[in-house]
XYZ file of C-alpha atoms in Angstrom:
707
model
C -2.918 -11.795 -33.171
C -1.715 -8.954 -35.373
C -3.042 -6.419 -32.858
C -1.141 -8.170 -30.076
C 2.109 -8.108 -32.085
C 1.629 -4.412 -32.843
C 0.930 -3.664 -29.144
C 4.000 -5.640 -28.107
C 6.105 -3.735 -30.631
C 4.848 -0.356 -29.436
C 5.240 -1.240 -25.762
C 8.751 -2.457 -26.503
C 9.544 0.856 -28.218
C 8.268 2.815 -25.223
C 10.257 0.665 -22.834
C 13.362 1.123 -24.955
C 12.874 4.893 -24.842
C 12.686 4.753 -21.049
C 15.817 2.604 -20.949
C 17.576 5.074 -23.249
C 16.518 7.949 -20.969
C 17.800 6.110 -17.920
C 21.021 5.135 -19.674
C 21.663 8.780 -20.636
C 22.245 9.349 -16.916
C 21.991 13.128 -17.095
C 22.567 14.984 -13.865
C 19.586 17.244 -14.434
C 17.240 14.269 -14.548
C 18.784 12.866 -11.368
C 18.032 16.184 -9.656
C 14.481 16.069 -11.018
C 13.963 12.569 -9.579
C 15.311 13.840 -6.260
C 12.841 16.740 -6.439
C 9.976 14.262 -6.926
C 11.154 12.414 -3.828
C 11.214 15.668 -1.839
C 7.660 16.545 -2.911
C 6.288 13.058 -2.163
C 7.929 12.950 1.260
C 6.776 16.502 2.060
C 3.167 15.578 1.260
C 3.465 12.455 3.390
C 4.823 14.443 6.354
C 2.395 17.318 5.894
C -0.796 15.265 5.894
C 0.167 12.985 8.743
C -2.454 11.936 11.247
C -2.248 12.866 14.939
C -0.762 10.121 17.105
C -2.404 9.695 20.509
C -2.470 6.928 23.067
C -4.772 4.119 21.935
C -7.218 3.228 24.721
C -9.648 0.347 24.799
C -13.044 0.617 26.482
C -13.117 -0.955 29.971
C -9.373 -1.629 29.821
C -6.889 -0.336 32.405
C -4.957 2.756 31.344
C -1.230 1.847 31.182
C -0.156 5.427 31.929
C -1.669 8.793 32.755
C -2.630 11.097 29.887
C -2.843 14.886 30.002
C -4.439 17.312 27.570
C -1.930 18.569 25.013
C -4.097 21.499 23.940
C -7.195 23.439 25.038
C -10.261 21.743 23.625
C -13.964 21.163 24.121
C -15.569 17.773 23.985
C -19.234 16.700 23.832
C -19.953 15.789 27.441
C -22.554 13.086 26.908
C -22.854 12.270 30.597
C -23.574 15.862 31.575
C -25.971 16.207 28.641
C -27.857 13.122 29.791
C -28.096 14.500 33.334
C -29.438 17.816 32.024
C -31.963 16.028 29.869
C -33.097 13.913 32.790
C -33.475 16.993 35.016
C -35.414 18.810 32.316
C -37.726 15.843 31.860
C -38.496 15.942 35.581
C -39.949 19.434 35.081
C -42.820 17.768 33.250
C -45.124 16.562 36.009
C -48.237 14.411 35.881
C -50.795 15.564 33.334
C -54.456 14.673 33.752
C -57.403 14.658 31.423
C -61.153 14.148 31.695
C -62.544 10.778 30.622
C -63.577 10.938 26.959
C -66.447 8.491 27.496
C -67.889 10.456 30.373
C -67.772 13.646 28.325
C -69.654 12.019 25.472
C -72.183 10.456 27.865
C -72.965 13.847 29.437
C -73.250 15.352 25.974
C -75.728 12.595 24.993
C -77.833 13.299 28.116
C -77.810 17.012 27.276
C -79.104 16.316 23.782
C -81.928 14.155 25.154
C -82.872 16.915 27.567
C -82.987 19.462 24.796
C -85.190 17.225 22.706
C -87.602 15.817 25.273
C -87.640 18.410 28.087
C -89.173 21.745 27.156
C -88.246 23.450 30.467
C -84.965 24.726 29.043
C -86.985 27.143 26.880
C -88.299 28.885 29.992
C -84.811 28.875 31.549
C -83.208 30.312 28.419
C -85.990 32.016 26.467
C -83.549 33.816 24.139
C -81.788 30.602 23.091
C -82.596 28.391 20.178
C -82.107 24.655 19.809
C -79.383 25.180 17.208
C -77.508 27.540 19.521
C -77.731 25.088 22.416
C -76.526 22.262 20.200
C -73.640 24.284 18.853
C -72.588 25.461 22.328
C -72.587 21.826 23.487
C -70.271 20.920 20.568
C -67.811 23.677 21.421
C -67.777 22.821 25.113
C -67.308 19.122 24.357
C -64.283 19.943 22.205
C -62.825 22.178 24.931
C -63.282 19.498 27.578
C -61.664 16.841 25.375
C -58.635 19.119 24.869
C -58.401 20.265 28.484
C -55.375 19.064 30.477
C -54.642 19.532 34.161
C -51.181 19.728 35.694
C -48.986 21.742 38.031
C -47.739 25.280 37.410
C -44.109 24.131 36.776
C -45.243 21.939 33.897
C -47.377 24.737 32.458
C -44.375 27.090 32.622
C -42.185 24.508 30.863
C -44.780 24.241 28.099
C -44.661 28.008 27.679
C -40.848 27.901 27.553
C -41.089 25.415 24.680
C -43.401 27.827 22.841
C -46.167 25.225 22.804
C -49.900 26.153 22.939
C -50.930 26.370 26.614
C -54.561 27.558 26.377
C -55.858 24.047 27.128
C -53.722 23.559 30.250
C -55.146 24.283 33.695
C -53.671 23.990 37.140
C -54.980 20.872 38.824
C -56.016 20.775 42.458
C -54.835 17.511 44.016
C -55.978 15.433 41.086
C -59.370 17.235 40.791
C -60.786 20.037 38.683
C -59.688 23.501 39.796
C -62.456 25.600 41.459
C -62.531 28.207 38.717
C -62.470 25.686 35.876
C -66.123 26.059 34.827
C -65.866 29.820 35.027
C -62.942 29.667 32.552
C -64.943 27.353 30.317
C -67.772 29.928 30.306
C -65.348 32.677 29.335
C -63.865 30.561 26.514
C -67.393 29.790 25.207
C -68.232 33.433 25.257
C -65.032 34.243 23.404
C -65.403 31.412 20.881
C -68.907 32.299 19.653
C -71.544 34.954 20.281
C -73.721 32.737 22.465
C -76.375 34.154 24.802
C -75.421 34.088 28.442
C -78.415 31.867 29.211
C -77.197 29.349 26.631
C -73.733 29.248 28.128
C -75.051 28.943 31.669
C -77.436 26.126 30.730
C -74.790 24.070 28.856
C -72.157 24.600 31.547
C -74.538 23.546 34.292
C -75.335 20.306 32.413
C -71.642 19.324 32.566
C -70.802 20.885 35.916
C -73.261 18.774 37.921
C -71.415 15.606 36.877
C -68.788 14.202 39.235
C -65.603 14.106 37.174
C -62.689 11.728 37.782
C -59.397 12.745 36.190
C -56.978 10.226 34.638
C -53.327 10.470 33.556
C -52.546 11.287 29.924
C -49.444 9.095 29.626
C -49.017 9.625 25.894
C -48.899 13.408 26.279
C -46.517 13.155 29.240
C -44.122 11.011 27.168
C -44.371 13.323 24.143
C -43.719 16.451 26.188
C -40.776 14.893 27.985
C -39.274 13.874 24.615
C -39.659 17.426 23.350
C -38.055 18.800 26.487
C -35.189 16.323 26.152
C -34.616 17.182 22.490
C -34.677 20.853 23.281
C -31.618 20.470 25.507
C -28.564 21.179 23.313
C -25.473 19.008 23.559
C -23.293 20.105 26.435
C -19.628 20.818 25.654
C -17.119 20.828 28.465
C -13.871 22.740 28.062
C -10.607 21.120 29.026
C -7.451 23.194 29.461
C -4.016 22.076 28.321
C -2.205 20.208 31.077
C -5.388 18.840 32.615
C -5.122 15.150 33.392
C -7.573 13.191 31.250
C -7.056 9.762 32.782
C -4.900 8.396 35.583
C -2.626 5.415 35.384
C -4.511 2.262 36.319
C -7.906 3.907 35.893
C -10.561 1.994 33.979
C -11.186 3.476 30.548
C -14.755 4.752 30.141
C -16.576 6.084 27.110
C -16.059 9.634 28.472
C -12.278 9.167 28.231
C -12.515 7.936 24.645
C -14.681 10.931 23.729
C -12.157 13.317 25.271
C -9.286 11.663 23.382
C -11.151 11.918 20.076
C -11.983 15.591 20.697
C -8.371 16.377 21.627
C -7.143 14.642 18.462
C -9.541 16.716 16.357
C -8.449 19.925 18.083
C -4.784 19.151 17.491
C -5.473 18.442 13.808
C -7.336 21.724 13.404
C -4.607 23.591 15.265
C -1.973 22.321 12.812
C -3.383 24.648 10.131
C -2.418 22.577 7.104
C -3.144 25.456 4.733
C -0.886 27.857 6.614
C 2.245 28.760 4.539
C 4.588 28.238 7.478
C 3.214 24.736 8.068
C 3.750 23.874 4.407
C 7.273 25.274 4.523
C 7.995 23.236 7.665
C 6.986 19.973 5.979
C 8.955 20.852 2.849
C 12.021 21.788 4.884
C 11.949 18.510 6.818
C 11.616 16.607 3.542
C 14.601 18.429 2.029
C 16.670 17.639 5.124
C 15.817 13.917 4.985
C 16.473 13.626 1.232
C 19.714 15.655 1.437
C 21.077 13.486 4.234
C 20.206 10.368 2.239
C 21.892 11.738 -0.892
C 24.992 12.638 1.122
C 25.113 9.124 2.588
C 24.904 7.505 -0.849
C 27.482 9.895 -2.269
C 29.976 8.864 0.403
C 29.203 5.161 0.782
C 27.777 4.236 -2.639
C 29.004 6.760 -5.233
C 28.104 4.508 -8.179
C 24.508 4.374 -6.963
C 24.018 8.129 -6.660
C 25.503 8.657 -10.154
C 23.112 6.169 -11.779
C 19.809 7.658 -12.924
C 18.401 4.158 -13.313
C 19.146 3.144 -9.718
C 18.132 6.490 -8.204
C 14.840 6.525 -10.132
C 14.117 2.942 -9.116
C 14.899 3.675 -5.462
C 12.665 6.765 -5.412
C 9.860 4.862 -7.163
C 9.920 2.122 -4.513
C 10.023 4.696 -1.691
C 7.005 6.555 -3.108
C 5.103 3.272 -3.525
C 5.868 2.426 0.105
C 4.671 5.836 1.338
C 1.415 5.357 -0.591
C 1.025 1.855 0.819
C 1.612 3.149 4.361
C -0.805 6.069 3.993
C -3.516 3.806 2.554
C -3.009 1.365 5.428
C -3.272 4.177 7.975
C -6.442 5.520 6.339
C -8.126 2.101 6.450
C -7.139 1.502 10.070
C -8.339 4.906 11.251
C -11.562 5.145 9.259
C -12.749 1.561 9.594
C -15.577 0.855 12.033
C -14.746 -2.859 12.181
C -13.492 -4.075 15.549
C -11.189 -6.534 13.784
C -9.459 -3.875 11.676
C -9.484 -1.411 14.559
C -7.533 -3.924 16.646
C -4.456 -3.683 14.397
C -1.814 -1.858 16.422
C 1.454 -2.427 14.548
C 1.143 -2.413 10.727
C 4.231 -3.880 9.038
C 5.035 -1.718 6.015
C 8.816 -1.272 5.702
C 9.551 -4.865 4.500
C 7.631 -4.058 1.308
C 10.305 -1.571 0.247
C 13.122 -3.616 1.745
C 12.478 -6.765 -0.264
C 11.951 -4.832 -3.523
C 15.150 -2.815 -3.129
C 17.101 -5.869 -1.977
C 16.085 -7.798 -5.110
C 16.274 -4.923 -7.602
C 19.290 -3.032 -6.243
C 21.418 -4.391 -3.395
C 21.158 -5.548 0.238
C 23.255 -2.569 1.337
C 20.837 -0.114 -0.245
C 17.915 -2.092 1.175
C 19.334 -1.815 4.711
C 19.500 1.970 4.406
C 15.954 2.063 2.980
C 14.667 -0.117 5.826
C 16.188 2.159 8.462
C 15.189 5.371 6.700
C 11.595 4.326 6.062
C 11.098 2.773 9.501
C 12.064 6.066 11.130
C 10.002 8.218 8.761
C 6.937 6.014 9.049
C 7.172 5.655 12.828
C 7.160 9.429 13.401
C 4.547 10.169 10.720
C 1.929 7.451 11.067
C -0.653 7.288 13.837
C 1.030 4.328 15.544
C 3.038 3.516 18.650
C 6.331 5.068 17.515
C 8.882 2.947 19.342
C 7.186 -0.418 18.885
C 6.379 0.224 15.234
C 10.013 1.144 14.639
C 11.381 -1.976 16.357
C 8.959 -4.367 14.647
C 9.497 -2.956 11.146
C 13.270 -2.846 11.552
C 13.494 -6.440 12.789
C 11.279 -7.819 10.023
C 13.134 -5.772 7.383
C 16.554 -7.010 8.480
C 15.319 -10.617 8.412
C 14.021 -9.959 4.895
C 17.460 -8.734 3.804
C 19.145 -11.795 5.281
C 16.610 -14.205 3.742
C 16.519 -12.595 0.296
C 20.122 -13.499 -0.506
C 20.232 -16.049 -3.299
C 16.557 -15.626 -4.175
C 16.045 -17.188 -7.616
C 12.330 -18.011 -7.823
C 9.405 -15.652 -7.397
C 7.515 -18.046 -5.149
C 10.453 -17.889 -2.731
C 9.313 -14.349 -1.883
C 6.523 -15.931 0.179
C 9.100 -18.026 2.033
C 11.079 -14.872 2.827
C 7.964 -13.137 4.193
C 7.051 -16.177 6.302
C 10.542 -16.111 7.857
C 10.075 -12.418 8.536
C 6.718 -13.130 10.210
C 8.320 -15.799 12.417
C 10.890 -13.220 13.521
C 8.065 -10.806 14.393
C 6.404 -13.237 16.828
C 9.044 -13.037 19.615
C 9.076 -9.252 19.241
C 5.305 -9.170 19.769
C 5.647 -11.447 22.797
C 8.259 -9.050 24.203
C 5.781 -6.177 23.809
C 3.124 -8.236 25.602
C 5.489 -9.167 28.454
C 6.329 -5.482 28.939
C 2.610 -4.888 29.556
C 2.598 -7.665 32.182
C 0.614 -10.055 29.972
C 1.752 -13.512 28.901
C -1.143 -13.972 26.505
C -4.024 -11.722 25.551
C -6.494 -11.109 22.785
C -4.443 -8.118 21.642
C -1.344 -10.298 21.248
C -3.279 -12.836 19.178
C -4.573 -9.996 17.041
C -1.054 -8.602 16.591
C 0.273 -11.994 15.450
C -2.584 -12.443 12.961
C -2.300 -8.896 11.603
C 1.481 -9.194 11.149
C 0.940 -12.409 9.184
C -1.624 -10.649 6.994
C 0.661 -7.673 6.308
C 3.634 -9.842 5.353
C 1.569 -12.107 3.096
C 0.114 -8.984 1.479
C 3.684 -7.722 1.066
C 4.644 -10.953 -0.713
C 1.655 -10.671 -3.071
C 2.429 -7.033 -3.890
C 6.133 -7.724 -4.416
C 5.505 -10.664 -6.748
C 2.999 -8.568 -8.682
C 5.182 -5.442 -8.940
C 8.560 -7.065 -9.626
C 7.999 -7.829 -13.340
C 6.670 -4.304 -13.947
C 9.608 -2.635 -12.180
C 12.129 -4.933 -13.888
C 10.685 -4.118 -17.298
C 10.273 -0.387 -16.645
C 13.781 0.194 -15.269
C 15.617 -2.495 -17.230
C 16.754 -4.394 -14.137
C 17.779 -8.043 -14.287
C 17.115 -9.917 -11.077
C 18.251 -13.449 -10.342
C 14.658 -14.584 -10.782
C 14.505 -13.098 -14.281
C 17.871 -14.630 -15.141
C 16.574 -18.046 -14.098
C 13.615 -17.543 -16.415
C 15.948 -16.680 -19.300
C 17.857 -19.909 -18.618
C 14.718 -21.989 -19.144
C 15.469 -24.434 -22.027
C 11.923 -23.861 -23.292
C 12.802 -20.274 -24.163
C 12.181 -19.848 -27.900
C 15.697 -18.640 -28.688
C 17.341 -21.412 -26.661
C 15.151 -24.012 -28.400
C 16.249 -22.683 -31.772
C 19.865 -22.645 -30.638
C 19.680 -26.258 -29.445
C 17.941 -27.530 -32.590
C 19.600 -25.458 -35.347
C 23.127 -25.009 -33.984
C 23.638 -27.818 -31.416
C 27.411 -27.431 -31.415
C 27.141 -23.737 -30.513
C 24.547 -24.590 -27.880
C 26.885 -27.115 -26.208
C 29.703 -24.568 -26.370
C 27.426 -22.008 -24.669
C 26.504 -24.447 -21.894
C 30.149 -25.234 -21.118
C 31.107 -21.585 -21.364
C 28.269 -20.622 -19.006
C 29.539 -22.922 -16.269
C 33.115 -21.664 -16.659
C 32.084 -17.997 -16.633
C 29.875 -18.470 -13.583
C 32.690 -20.066 -11.541
C 35.196 -17.410 -12.576
C 32.788 -14.574 -11.715
C 32.018 -16.074 -8.320
C 35.763 -16.328 -7.607
C 36.114 -12.532 -7.805
C 32.718 -11.674 -6.249
C 31.047 -10.938 -9.588
C 27.544 -11.815 -10.732
C 27.992 -15.483 -11.593
C 24.380 -16.194 -12.471
C 24.334 -13.323 -14.942
C 27.460 -14.682 -16.640
C 25.872 -18.105 -16.928
C 22.615 -16.766 -18.377
C 24.216 -14.242 -20.734
C 26.630 -16.770 -22.261
C 23.677 -18.917 -23.342
C 22.768 -16.101 -25.739
C 26.187 -14.678 -26.635
C 26.432 -16.637 -29.925
C 22.768 -16.591 -31.028
C 23.869 -14.792 -34.205
C 25.248 -18.116 -35.459
C 21.672 -19.331 -35.920
C 21.481 -17.427 -39.227
C 24.602 -19.065 -40.733
C 25.305 -22.222 -38.683
C 27.310 -24.019 -41.417
C 30.099 -21.428 -41.310
C 31.159 -22.392 -37.767
C 33.344 -25.424 -37.072
C 31.399 -26.680 -34.058
C 28.294 -27.081 -36.230
C 29.834 -28.653 -39.345
C 29.922 -32.203 -37.903
C 32.459 -33.559 -40.383
C 30.882 -31.997 -43.463
C 32.789 -30.038 -46.083
C 34.318 -26.871 -44.693
C 32.432 -24.170 -46.545
C 35.237 -21.681 -45.943
C 37.239 -23.530 -48.630
C 34.882 -21.957 -51.136
C 35.349 -18.426 -49.799
C 38.177 -15.937 -49.733
C 39.730 -15.172 -46.311
C 38.078 -11.733 -46.402
C 34.636 -13.237 -47.059
C 35.129 -15.853 -44.346
C 36.178 -13.199 -41.846
C 33.108 -11.082 -42.669
C 30.806 -14.074 -42.145
C 32.468 -14.904 -38.810
C 32.289 -11.276 -37.650
C 28.644 -11.002 -38.719
C 27.509 -13.333 -35.925
C 27.956 -10.392 -33.544
C 25.729 -7.984 -35.492
C 23.289 -10.794 -36.338
C 23.155 -11.729 -32.666
C 22.394 -8.117 -31.703
C 19.615 -8.004 -34.291
C 18.043 -11.231 -32.986
C 18.381 -10.076 -29.388
C 16.486 -6.874 -30.120
C 13.853 -8.776 -32.093
C 13.222 -11.101 -29.141
C 13.448 -8.227 -26.613
C 16.429 -9.592 -24.713
C 17.731 -7.385 -21.882
C 20.156 -4.657 -22.836
C 22.845 -6.237 -20.638
C 22.604 -9.431 -22.724
C 22.963 -7.329 -25.881
C 26.079 -5.746 -24.399
C 27.602 -9.212 -23.872
C 26.797 -10.179 -27.482
C 28.547 -7.052 -28.761
C 31.474 -7.149 -26.336
C 32.399 -10.833 -25.976
C 34.901 -10.521 -28.844
C 35.699 -6.868 -28.179
C 37.730 -5.433 -31.045
C 39.912 -8.516 -31.431
C 41.321 -9.719 -34.722
C 39.966 -12.752 -36.609
C 43.567 -13.885 -36.690
C 43.204 -17.162 -38.634
C 41.686 -15.562 -41.750
C 43.832 -12.448 -41.368
C 46.952 -14.635 -41.610
C 45.528 -16.425 -44.672
C 44.862 -13.073 -46.319
C 48.443 -12.025 -45.575
C 49.720 -15.223 -47.157
C 47.676 -14.502 -50.288
C 49.249 -11.027 -50.428
C 52.756 -12.405 -49.941
C 53.048 -11.127 -46.388
C 52.577 -7.489 -47.414
C 50.701 -5.978 -44.460
C 50.108 -2.674 -46.219
C 47.948 -4.470 -48.777
C 45.683 -5.978 -46.108
C 43.148 -3.803 -44.262
C 43.476 -5.060 -40.702
C 40.267 -3.217 -39.623
C 38.233 -5.388 -41.986
C 39.309 -8.426 -39.978
C 38.463 -6.984 -36.544
C 35.219 -7.340 -34.608
C 33.264 -4.074 -34.348
C 33.304 -4.085 -30.548
C 33.051 -2.292 -28.225
C 35.580 -3.668 -25.766
C 34.226 -5.268 -22.586
C 32.877 -2.588 -20.248
C 32.103 -4.728 -17.190
C 33.943 -7.377 -15.233
C 31.397 -9.983 -16.267
C 31.862 -9.090 -19.939
C 35.640 -9.370 -19.577
C 35.334 -12.776 -17.895
C 33.085 -14.066 -20.683
C 35.610 -12.889 -23.306
C 38.424 -14.752 -21.514
C 36.406 -17.934 -21.068
C 35.170 -17.877 -24.673
C 38.667 -17.481 -26.043
C 40.276 -20.070 -23.777
C 37.505 -22.674 -24.083
C 37.651 -22.572 -27.889
C 41.458 -22.741 -27.943
C 41.602 -25.601 -25.426
C 39.707 -27.847 -27.840
C 42.706 -27.792 -30.206
C 45.120 -28.894 -27.475
C 46.636 -32.317 -28.111
C 48.663 -32.684 -24.912
C 46.157 -31.813 -22.197
C 47.815 -31.327 -18.834
C 47.168 -28.884 -16.048
C 50.446 -27.156 -16.811
C 49.789 -26.881 -20.539
C 46.308 -25.521 -19.939
C 47.672 -23.023 -17.431
C 50.250 -21.844 -19.970
C 47.544 -21.564 -22.620
C 45.371 -19.469 -20.332
C 48.272 -17.204 -19.368
C 49.241 -16.662 -23.009
C 45.757 -15.895 -24.258
C 44.944 -13.568 -21.384
C 48.250 -11.776 -21.871
C 47.496 -11.304 -25.574
C 44.096 -9.810 -24.816
C 45.606 -7.544 -22.198
C 48.325 -6.348 -24.600
C 45.632 -5.449 -27.139
C 43.915 -3.354 -24.461
C 40.758 -5.442 -24.436
C 40.462 -5.187 -20.641
C 41.088 -1.443 -20.407
C 37.425 -0.572 -19.844
C 36.164 -3.508 -17.771
C 37.914 -2.634 -14.473
C 39.381 -6.113 -13.960
C 42.396 -5.852 -11.626
C 45.570 -7.962 -11.875
C 44.532 -9.792 -8.718
C 41.146 -10.624 -10.198
C 42.707 -11.737 -13.477
C 44.964 -14.071 -11.508
C 41.979 -15.645 -9.756
C 40.114 -16.007 -13.042
C 43.055 -17.723 -14.715
C 43.518 -20.094 -11.806
C 39.855 -21.164 -11.743
C 39.743 -21.431 -15.528
C 42.812 -23.664 -15.744
C 41.539 -25.982 -13.054
C 38.028 -26.306 -14.480
C 39.252 -26.913 -18.035
C 41.570 -29.645 -16.820
C 38.789 -31.320 -14.829
C 36.458 -31.102 -17.809
C 38.941 -32.853 -20.106
C 40.122 -35.637 -17.793
C 40.690 -39.103 -19.296
C 38.399 -41.928 -18.237
C 39.527 -45.550 -17.686
C 39.164 -47.687 -20.800
C 36.787 -50.534 -20.165
C 37.770 -53.949 -21.724
C 35.365 -55.630 -24.104
C 33.281 -58.438 -22.622
C 34.269 -61.786 -24.127
C 31.560 -64.148 -25.275
C 31.414 -67.447 -23.435
């Protein structure tokens, strides 16, 4: 547990440092973030894949395709034809019957053993020599093969041993075969001529029938086929690869793949000029974007927090898109390969819409849809249309998003909007329904559900890292089970009820001028948390008990009252409340005077103002620096004062509101919050009406008489 607390403390310190860096808002850091965006975009553009027409095997080509560059492709069909022709060069190969050879050899051995006539025929020969010569001849006959001259020449071309191959004569032994056998015997060993003649004659008198050696024929044909190298056919730029309406064959797909590879190699990614081109395009895109924001959203471009957050989301989207492209191109799965229109832009759109603004999200959707459509290996026009439509629907549906699970609802609406677009694409191809359309609908559903999962997972991290308060986070802070709110409700119930009423008033007033009403409502729940440390010093929590201020001097009472601001800031930091909440705690009293105790101190000093330090009776501030902070100050002041009103009418409340707002304005409390006179008028009108409705008198019910 202690380790967890220490980790939480350290992570909180790191986050606070990041927030402090973002809040510093230095121009140099904004330029550095812009430089990171330029580099990321340049890398994305530089390493883009080649976009070519996607063809499906056996489908009908929708349009003709010509070669964009000179290239060579492995011509499998021609290679197969060459292999088949080469295999035909291997004709029928014959061999002598192994059994017959061994039978003749057995007869020869019997003759040598039992018939002594051979000694008179070959007086110089010995039995051992005869036996050995028979062995050699038997081996030669077993190895002998008979075929045509073309086959023998092919064997020589393959550098295979050809000594055992002889030209056959219409399926019979060639006339000079036995003469060649005699020569080979003479060469093999130093046999006597009589020995050779006797052994040869024993085999020659037999009537030999040749038979096909199918195994050798198959083996030789395989070797001949493997010896044929893959044939590459050269295609010149401008040559038509496929005609419109032609059926797509495997040859066309091979040509397209080879052309894509040639184009990629021709791009020369390591060439300095290519790198400069990608970098220059990136600078142009980023510069145009910066110029747009400077003109249309100057507050955005001057905020390091918002610029850094925007660039972070853009880089995440580029990574997501590149990973998606890599999976689609490298996957061998038919299911994944059937994805034609990945939906990527809504990922950035929904994040920017929630974390920044719908206006910024619309620019991001347009910008990214264009960049991705020209950089990814997709159908440019259809990808652009589909991603733009789904992104715009996301922007429309994200308005008023207050729960994280509603992100899935937004993505489902976006998917529904994608379906008619996909049908329109199918109709343009003259198909009402097809397998490709079904695949497109399923893949779009998958991408948008994946987008919802990624957004829900990344939102808390981005909110924490960049100190952004979304409506969803505000709703979580309004949960009554929050530890601080539970303490507030149990330890200072009067302050808690005051905060609830004040939250409703501030929300309505903020909405009247187009401010962030939900933020006002959530922030006011925490604006007085400092009273938890000294609840008995505040009237709303005394509940008829003795007023403890009677025991203190006016100066001491004022210091205790003022301390709820610094105590509240300390508690807020301890519980890691958002910095915007801390600003409300510090600013909701501005630098106003604790007038009640200041007047009492003056009375003690006999009305001598020079003997009373007015600064000691003022809140430390600062003054409200946002419209929401100014609204909360007005509502806090008016709501507290309205409780002391005896004659509650709409007119009296209106006069009270006008007087208190005028006093704050005269003190300069609204000088830094940018509230206009028109907006102040709307706030006062809403405030007067709501206070009057909240304090209306109910009908008195008569007591029920007992019968």
